[in-house]
XYZ file of C-alpha atoms in Angstrom:
556
model
C 16.764 15.448 -2.419
C 15.897 16.585 -6.547
C 12.595 17.775 -7.374
C 11.736 18.356 -10.878
C 9.091 20.805 -11.639
C 6.794 22.119 -14.370
C 5.777 24.511 -16.308
C 2.214 25.433 -16.816
C -0.044 27.859 -18.873
C -3.415 28.720 -19.147
C -5.205 27.604 -21.414
C -2.303 24.710 -23.420
C -4.169 21.464 -25.086
C -5.302 18.678 -22.881
C -6.263 15.369 -23.762
C -9.691 14.729 -21.585
C -11.916 18.044 -23.768
C -14.163 20.439 -23.250
C -13.820 20.225 -19.133
C -10.052 20.181 -18.806
C -10.094 23.214 -21.107
C -12.642 24.712 -18.069
C -10.643 23.678 -15.356
C -7.875 25.180 -17.065
C -9.509 29.020 -17.300
C -10.840 28.767 -13.178
C -6.624 28.943 -12.740
C -6.571 31.247 -14.569
C -8.799 33.038 -12.105
C -12.470 32.985 -13.738
C -13.532 30.228 -10.974
C -13.193 30.753 -7.657
C -12.384 27.114 -5.247
C -16.097 29.004 -3.284
C -17.628 28.691 -6.422
C -17.644 25.761 -7.767
C -17.844 22.060 -6.336
C -14.371 21.527 -5.227
C -15.500 24.697 -2.905
C -18.003 22.317 -1.243
C -14.371 20.188 0.464
C -13.385 22.460 3.952
C -11.322 22.601 6.459
C -13.595 21.747 9.733
C -15.799 18.573 7.071
C -12.525 16.949 6.877
C -11.094 17.934 10.413
C -14.726 16.134 12.001
C -14.809 13.011 9.876
C -10.058 12.303 11.413
C -11.846 13.289 15.034
C -14.819 11.022 14.595
C -12.320 7.876 12.745
C -9.398 8.477 14.956
C -10.798 8.825 17.925
C -9.911 6.270 21.311
C -13.585 4.540 20.838
C -13.151 3.947 17.482
C -10.642 1.794 19.069
C -7.980 1.097 16.244
C -10.201 0.834 13.364
C -8.945 -3.213 13.601
C -11.900 -4.983 11.384
C -13.178 -8.337 13.067
C -13.807 -6.539 15.582
C -16.915 -5.120 17.850
C -15.037 -2.121 16.461
C -15.684 -2.718 13.164
C -19.927 -1.652 13.485
C -18.831 2.098 14.785
C -16.643 2.672 11.625
C -18.044 1.376 8.442
C -21.748 2.706 10.018
C -20.055 5.855 10.260
C -18.941 5.627 6.936
C -22.148 4.799 5.653
C -24.161 7.445 7.373
C -21.810 10.438 5.466
C -22.606 8.609 2.488
C -26.141 8.348 2.786
C -25.935 11.935 3.843
C -23.565 12.724 0.945
C -26.873 10.958 -1.270
C -24.575 8.614 -2.052
C -26.638 6.181 -3.813
C -25.565 2.153 -2.583
C -23.405 0.312 -4.222
C -23.169 -3.516 -3.231
C -26.993 -4.474 -4.511
C -29.476 -1.939 -2.285
C -26.581 -2.000 0.307
C -23.692 0.191 1.441
C -21.274 -2.625 2.505
C -19.863 -5.387 0.749
C -19.486 -8.278 2.516
C -15.544 -9.760 2.418
C -14.673 -13.231 4.055
C -11.414 -14.216 6.045
C -9.473 -16.349 7.812
C -7.966 -15.503 10.792
C -5.292 -17.021 12.425
C -3.380 -16.762 15.208
C 0.200 -18.265 15.299
C 2.040 -19.233 18.352
C 6.150 -19.252 17.163
C 8.628 -21.422 18.933
C 10.819 -19.683 20.909
C 13.961 -20.598 19.985
C 14.212 -21.033 16.213
C 17.359 -22.729 16.224
C 19.746 -23.089 13.102
C 23.024 -26.101 13.537
C 26.010 -24.366 12.079
C 29.674 -25.676 11.744
C 29.988 -23.652 14.526
C 27.467 -24.951 17.168
C 23.965 -23.926 17.209
C 22.645 -19.844 17.170
C 19.574 -18.989 18.820
C 17.723 -16.982 17.478
C 14.499 -16.038 19.497
C 11.137 -15.225 18.821
C 10.067 -11.122 17.703
C 13.862 -10.412 18.943
C 15.794 -12.206 16.120
C 12.560 -13.654 14.376
C 9.215 -13.023 13.223
C 7.267 -16.366 11.587
C 3.499 -16.892 10.209
C 1.170 -18.572 8.126
C -2.067 -18.454 6.431
C -1.497 -22.854 4.753
C -4.446 -24.364 7.450
C -1.777 -26.822 9.226
C -2.543 -26.853 12.906
C 1.267 -27.646 13.410
C 3.595 -26.925 11.687
C 7.146 -28.317 11.910
C 10.827 -27.577 11.219
C 13.443 -30.287 12.429
C 16.731 -30.039 10.804
C 15.185 -28.614 7.557
C 17.762 -28.267 4.584
C 18.969 -24.231 4.799
C 19.012 -22.819 1.248
C 20.489 -19.648 0.618
C 17.763 -17.846 -3.166
C 19.437 -14.805 -3.279
C 16.162 -12.024 -3.379
C 14.671 -15.809 -4.470
C 13.048 -14.215 -7.635
C 12.325 -15.468 -11.113
C 12.092 -12.541 -13.569
C 12.754 -13.575 -17.720
C 12.272 -10.651 -18.427
C 15.633 -9.558 -15.761
C 17.874 -13.085 -16.606
C 16.610 -13.969 -13.528
C 16.536 -16.620 -11.415
C 17.680 -17.121 -7.881
C 16.204 -20.869 -7.500
C 18.386 -22.227 -10.766
C 19.859 -25.419 -10.597
C 18.775 -25.509 -6.761
C 15.467 -27.759 -5.670
C 13.732 -26.587 -2.530
C 10.812 -28.476 -2.091
C 10.194 -29.258 0.998
C 13.369 -27.057 2.343
C 14.150 -23.387 4.271
C 15.164 -21.338 2.161
C 16.443 -17.145 3.113
C 16.388 -14.239 0.821
C 17.197 -10.694 0.933
C 13.551 -8.678 0.895
C 13.751 -5.661 -1.828
C 15.479 -6.339 -5.569
C 18.620 -6.784 -6.761
C 18.967 -2.878 -7.703
C 18.455 -1.570 -4.391
C 20.704 1.345 -3.795
C 21.901 1.499 -8.010
C 21.167 4.269 -10.410
C 21.113 2.224 -13.360
C 18.545 0.167 -15.201
C 18.499 -3.221 -13.312
C 15.230 -3.559 -12.453
C 14.251 -0.599 -12.152
C 17.137 0.764 -10.972
C 16.614 1.698 -6.569
C 12.960 2.088 -7.524
C 11.242 -0.999 -6.036
C 9.557 -2.745 -8.370
C 6.687 -5.445 -7.281
C 9.792 -8.104 -7.014
C 11.074 -6.671 -4.513
C 7.905 -6.802 -1.695
C 7.921 -9.306 1.182
C 4.055 -10.456 -0.921
C 5.722 -11.151 -3.897
C 9.021 -13.415 -1.599
C 6.234 -15.768 -0.065
C 4.964 -16.176 -3.069
C 7.568 -17.781 -5.814
C 8.559 -19.808 -2.216
C 5.666 -21.179 -2.783
C 5.762 -21.956 -5.709
C 8.581 -22.993 -6.210
C 7.383 -25.446 -3.057
C 9.636 -24.181 -0.006
C 8.551 -25.229 3.706
C 9.507 -22.428 5.082
C 10.656 -18.622 3.673
C 12.683 -16.337 5.439
C 13.403 -12.764 5.407
C 16.239 -10.886 5.686
C 15.191 -7.640 7.317
C 17.095 -3.980 6.363
C 15.732 -0.983 7.555
C 16.309 0.384 4.681
C 15.277 -1.650 2.254
C 12.333 -3.195 3.841
C 10.859 0.867 4.442
C 11.164 0.532 8.164
C 11.720 -0.483 11.399
C 12.558 -4.179 12.814
C 9.867 -3.176 14.598
C 7.336 -3.036 11.826
C 7.298 -6.263 11.678
C 7.653 -7.279 15.491
C 4.511 -6.327 16.006
C 2.804 -8.391 13.718
C 4.675 -11.451 15.125
C 2.407 -12.845 17.035
C -0.573 -10.918 16.716
C -4.043 -12.582 14.487
C -3.040 -12.397 11.318
C -5.860 -12.222 8.658
C -6.539 -13.497 4.822
C -8.660 -13.703 2.514
C -11.213 -17.119 2.881
C -9.806 -20.161 0.378
C -10.986 -22.273 -0.644
C -7.736 -24.829 -1.189
C -7.324 -23.879 2.339
C -4.055 -22.225 0.876
C -3.112 -25.400 0.259
C 0.054 -24.430 -2.243
C 1.505 -22.000 0.118
C 5.344 -22.759 2.372
C 4.038 -23.779 6.050
C 5.984 -21.234 7.640
C 6.495 -17.557 5.901
C 9.009 -15.078 8.642
C 12.196 -12.139 8.883
C 15.010 -13.085 10.231
C 17.096 -9.845 11.969
C 20.054 -8.193 9.640
C 22.298 -9.022 12.961
C 21.232 -12.638 13.768
C 21.790 -13.231 9.220
C 25.015 -11.695 9.879
C 26.215 -14.184 12.565
C 25.006 -17.158 10.829
C 26.287 -16.808 7.699
C 29.308 -15.829 9.794
C 29.304 -19.120 11.654
C 29.505 -20.729 7.339
C 32.276 -19.296 6.801
C 30.487 -16.778 4.774
C 30.313 -12.756 4.696
C 27.093 -12.063 4.555
C 28.404 -8.277 2.868
C 29.855 -9.905 0.073
C 27.306 -11.908 -0.151
C 24.760 -9.447 -0.783
C 26.951 -7.807 -3.547
C 27.375 -11.665 -4.979
C 24.073 -11.757 -4.518
C 22.211 -8.628 -6.555
C 24.341 -9.276 -9.817
C 23.518 -11.003 -12.983
C 23.950 -14.950 -12.707
C 23.440 -15.169 -9.580
C 23.654 -18.546 -8.278
C 21.561 -20.120 -5.195
C 23.327 -22.364 -2.940
C 22.973 -24.476 -0.443
C 24.451 -23.722 3.631
C 25.870 -25.938 5.230
C 23.090 -25.650 7.833
C 20.137 -27.341 9.382
C 17.567 -24.928 10.840
C 14.500 -26.193 13.667
C 11.609 -25.021 14.598
C 7.282 -24.863 14.942
C 4.343 -22.711 14.782
C 0.916 -23.453 15.940
C -1.997 -21.963 14.748
C -5.608 -20.640 15.311
C -7.947 -21.107 12.408
C -11.326 -19.194 12.849
C -13.472 -17.154 10.087
C -15.699 -13.403 10.281
C -17.062 -11.607 7.647
C -15.443 -7.265 7.202
C -16.889 -5.203 4.744
C -15.547 -2.571 2.926
C -18.376 0.589 2.314
C -19.382 1.588 -0.960
C -21.132 4.056 -2.483
C -21.862 5.559 -5.473
C -23.104 8.724 -8.802
C -24.630 6.565 -11.739
C -23.374 8.317 -14.395
C -25.887 10.335 -16.410
C -24.385 9.261 -20.058
C -21.825 6.349 -19.943
C -22.972 4.547 -16.347
C -21.537 1.433 -17.560
C -18.316 2.791 -17.028
C -16.486 3.469 -13.698
C -13.637 6.119 -11.879
C -13.112 4.717 -8.800
C -11.988 6.400 -5.429
C -10.219 4.222 -2.718
C -9.820 5.154 1.242
C -9.195 1.905 3.589
C -11.013 2.445 6.731
C -9.618 -0.197 8.494
C -6.032 0.554 11.272
C -4.246 -1.801 13.971
C -6.744 -2.212 16.591
C -5.518 -1.810 20.058
C -1.965 -3.449 20.411
C 1.689 -3.329 22.334
C 1.381 0.033 24.280
C 4.014 2.378 23.440
C 3.591 5.665 26.939
C 0.737 3.604 28.727
C -1.445 3.921 24.868
C -2.254 1.116 23.571
C -5.088 2.224 21.117
C -3.634 1.976 17.690
C -5.502 5.808 16.185
C -4.786 5.343 12.970
C -5.818 9.750 11.878
C -3.325 9.921 8.834
C -3.059 6.493 8.312
C -5.201 6.254 7.085
C -8.577 8.257 8.916
C -6.836 11.142 6.520
C -7.913 8.928 2.810
C -11.419 8.270 4.463
C -11.436 12.236 4.702
C -10.088 13.191 1.707
C -12.450 10.632 -0.321
C -16.232 11.464 1.670
C -15.362 14.926 0.680
C -14.380 14.732 -2.245
C -18.404 12.916 -2.934
C -19.777 15.495 -1.332
C -18.169 17.761 -3.969
C -19.567 15.731 -7.101
C -22.776 15.909 -5.187
C -23.069 19.537 -5.380
C -22.055 20.286 -8.703
C -22.822 18.590 -12.323
C -23.511 14.904 -13.269
C -21.143 13.198 -14.242
C -20.614 11.248 -17.393
C -19.722 8.419 -16.102
C -20.171 6.796 -12.711
C -18.147 8.032 -9.750
C -17.264 4.702 -7.223
C -16.267 5.877 -3.316
C -15.233 2.391 -1.725
C -13.767 2.862 1.852
C -12.234 -1.217 1.434
C -11.087 -3.180 4.586
C -8.075 -4.258 5.715
C -5.101 -2.494 3.814
C -3.035 -3.262 7.023
C -3.030 -6.851 6.454
C -2.181 -7.067 3.064
C -4.649 -5.357 1.102
C -6.907 -7.743 1.256
C -10.224 -5.183 0.962
C -9.360 -4.026 -1.994
C -7.987 -7.269 -3.476
C -11.756 -8.870 -3.108
C -13.904 -5.898 -5.196
C -11.100 -6.877 -7.677
C -11.788 -9.709 -7.966
C -15.905 -9.485 -7.314
C -16.557 -5.884 -8.942
C -19.531 -4.353 -9.284
C -18.117 -3.203 -12.669
C -15.987 -4.753 -14.859
C -12.724 -4.128 -14.686
C -12.013 -3.215 -18.256
C -15.011 -0.642 -17.569
C -13.044 0.793 -15.137
C -11.168 4.248 -16.510
C -8.588 4.164 -13.008
C -8.378 4.262 -9.367
C -8.222 7.299 -7.650
C -5.813 6.449 -4.420
C -4.528 7.857 -1.617
C -3.446 6.961 1.912
C -0.504 8.441 4.812
C -1.668 12.200 3.891
C 0.616 14.157 6.871
C -1.031 17.401 9.038
C 1.379 19.120 8.319
C 0.269 22.511 6.026
C -0.466 22.925 2.887
C 2.754 21.931 0.281
C 3.954 23.170 -2.305
C 4.244 19.496 -4.317
C 2.671 17.046 -4.956
C 3.865 13.629 -5.307
C 3.143 10.145 -7.483
C 4.217 7.204 -5.711
C 4.297 4.761 -9.350
C 5.080 7.397 -11.520
C 6.401 6.532 -14.709
C 3.614 3.459 -14.653
C 0.275 4.995 -16.377
C -0.146 8.618 -18.329
C -1.855 9.668 -14.722
C 1.061 11.021 -14.325
C 0.577 14.303 -17.087
C -2.721 14.602 -15.693
C -2.480 15.097 -12.131
C 0.249 17.373 -13.011
C -1.264 19.592 -14.889
C -4.640 20.044 -12.715
C -2.005 20.458 -10.081
C -0.128 23.417 -11.897
C -3.950 24.887 -11.669
C -2.837 25.071 -7.542
C 0.323 26.688 -8.444
C 1.834 23.603 -7.078
C 4.641 21.505 -8.844
C 4.878 17.674 -9.353
C 7.562 15.045 -7.761
C 7.876 11.197 -7.877
C 7.982 9.554 -4.789
C 11.674 10.875 -3.053
C 11.601 7.504 -1.925
C 11.169 4.914 -4.507
C 12.971 1.748 -3.177
C 10.480 1.334 0.321
C 7.574 0.020 -2.840
C 4.831 2.073 -1.968
C 2.625 2.401 -5.323
C 2.245 -1.836 -4.049
C 1.228 -0.800 -0.771
C -2.028 0.847 -0.736
C -5.192 -0.273 -2.445
C -4.374 1.357 -6.214
C -2.477 -2.036 -6.583
C -5.274 -4.610 -6.686
C -6.700 -2.815 -9.470
C -2.943 -2.190 -11.217
C -1.982 -6.063 -11.547
C -5.871 -6.005 -12.566
C -4.470 -3.922 -15.700
C -6.682 -0.595 -14.209
C -4.037 2.412 -14.193
C -4.159 4.183 -10.722
C -2.826 7.118 -8.566
C -1.466 7.350 -5.710
C -0.283 11.456 -4.732
C -0.338 13.644 -2.302
C 1.937 16.681 -0.971
C 4.441 15.357 0.615
C 7.718 16.808 0.075
C 7.819 20.356 -0.093
C 5.640 21.990 2.888
C 4.981 25.480 2.719
C 5.123 26.628 6.333
C 8.930 24.131 6.270
C 10.481 23.896 2.903
C 11.616 20.363 1.724
C 14.834 20.452 4.016
C 12.264 20.542 7.608
C 9.582 18.333 6.021
C 12.356 15.687 4.481
C 13.621 15.379 8.387
C 9.508 15.598 9.859
C 8.532 12.646 7.208
C 11.767 11.189 7.616
C 10.072 11.304 12.002
C 7.169 9.963 11.248
C 7.899 7.027 9.981
C 10.503 6.492 12.457
C 9.103 6.700 15.464
C 4.665 7.937 14.735
C 3.461 5.098 11.484
C 2.410 2.234 12.906
C 2.795 3.347 16.683
C 0.302 4.517 18.461
C 1.612 8.088 18.287
C -0.662 8.776 15.012
C -2.927 10.703 16.161
C -4.784 14.407 15.519
C -3.938 17.314 17.729
C -6.259 19.982 16.621
C -3.646 22.041 17.995
C -0.927 21.021 16.606
C -1.774 20.348 13.001
C -2.606 21.763 10.022
C -5.020 20.147 7.433
C -5.096 22.444 5.276
C -3.081 20.337 3.123
C -5.237 17.956 2.849
C -8.291 20.122 1.699
C -6.645 21.013 -0.955
C -4.966 17.650 -2.245
C -9.764 16.531 -1.998
C -9.372 19.778 -3.803
C -7.314 18.691 -6.403
C -8.430 14.713 -7.537
C -11.923 16.205 -7.540
C -10.855 17.792 -10.465
C -8.962 15.074 -11.350
C -11.998 12.343 -11.115
C -14.205 15.101 -12.503
C -11.709 15.642 -15.936
C -12.127 11.716 -16.335
C -15.224 11.036 -15.212
C -16.434 14.164 -18.266
C -14.972 12.920 -20.801
C -13.200 9.837 -23.166
C -9.974 9.899 -21.758
C -8.754 6.207 -21.864
C -5.484 6.242 -19.674
C -3.192 3.944 -20.042
C -0.073 2.289 -18.438
C 3.566 2.380 -20.716
C 4.751 0.073 -21.424
C 7.994 -0.320 -19.750
C 5.000 -0.799 -16.763
C 4.719 -3.676 -17.701
C 0.834 -4.108 -16.303
C -0.552 -3.478 -19.151
C -1.288 -7.032 -21.134
C -4.134 -7.231 -18.378
C -6.540 -5.554 -19.968
C -6.585 -6.966 -23.593
C -10.078 -5.559 -23.693
C -9.266 -2.681 -22.263
C -10.387 0.972 -24.659
C -7.956 2.422 -26.053
């Protein structure tokens, strides 16, 4: 694991002016956290929020269930007690209209191949779902096209649909993008681009008119195991309520296991391993497989209204400009039991970050009034595809051209203090250097996300802001816990993703867990937000990021 350390010297220059200099002086001993606003961020306060939000009483915080009321009222009550103004027209709640889709897949997905019928069992070998508002979707001898990574990226000279009409057909595609496992500059090398996200695959398949799209699952390139996919298979899926019934989407979206794909291609006389290499190379051409597929999906559609929770501090000099903090409140609710426990408490994901955000807000209300406004937004339905944050960016309280930055975090682990601050999406904007410099005031060094192939930058609530041209930060202590060192920290992180993430085991244990790192992160990102809120600095995307054109009116 490569670490990148930054060097800090007191009284160095800063792009953000007088307040930044004051913060740097603070790091040289003229202030202590206890005598500055971030000193109000305490272990006890953060622990209180985590205990409350991840308790069994909250039933896993699933949106549009009876437990939502308890969750959002708790967060709103904390915002009120802290002294935040209601941000949504006199309310702490922004309503988010949802479409709830309960799907039931056919027991088998059957491929007729040159060597007989290959039957894939639902949940075990394949998973399917869909948002297109059709109560019954049938694949009856559908043609099957292998479309590589399912990517159309002119900037990389890539079109995985070139020369093949997939309208009304079923396509198979790889997860991630062709740069996975490489160190080159094709796409972004080993770092996943948005082209690698499963959400993009389904979006592009719909644009091409496919009837069904199945992604071939691999744990490494996906960033999670098959259990995460299968747990979502026959649950109720949530989407933003559409105006057109999602008429343009594929009828069936889904995944198949790698072993199933190997059997399918082998039955066609093809080597999947060889095809993987060929489809990753520039110039790949899609082709129709000598197979047909049959299966079905039945859907029940319901509607519901969930809520984003939002409080604000109005800026004293520039109230129309805003710095946004985000931390989603939702999790997975009550689901498949694991070791007798069916409540998916979500302590690290994401009670931890809601606590982080609330106590940062408290620090701001205890300090000098910010020049710019501050919005504290706890979105709903992040786990369903960033729905709450997407709704907000479509219906913002502040113009997105006047939104300075989004500061988000997610999945904070309880391993004590960290020597590092890991930046997910490193290299996308000049916010990196701001975080690096403020982290140095805590004696910490910065590192890029150690697992950029997982595409985490596209998997949390900063991304809807990024897609609309707002620079964003997603960072936390992650790779070098003081008590463990880099090697053991990496092992603990791997164990978390394998056996805790999105399971009922994501619980808070005060005898085992250490929240001191979360406290330190909250203090750090209070200072980062304070620099933005007390300055005229407008962060910009780096040219290579490819997002800057989304906000052409953004000040520079």
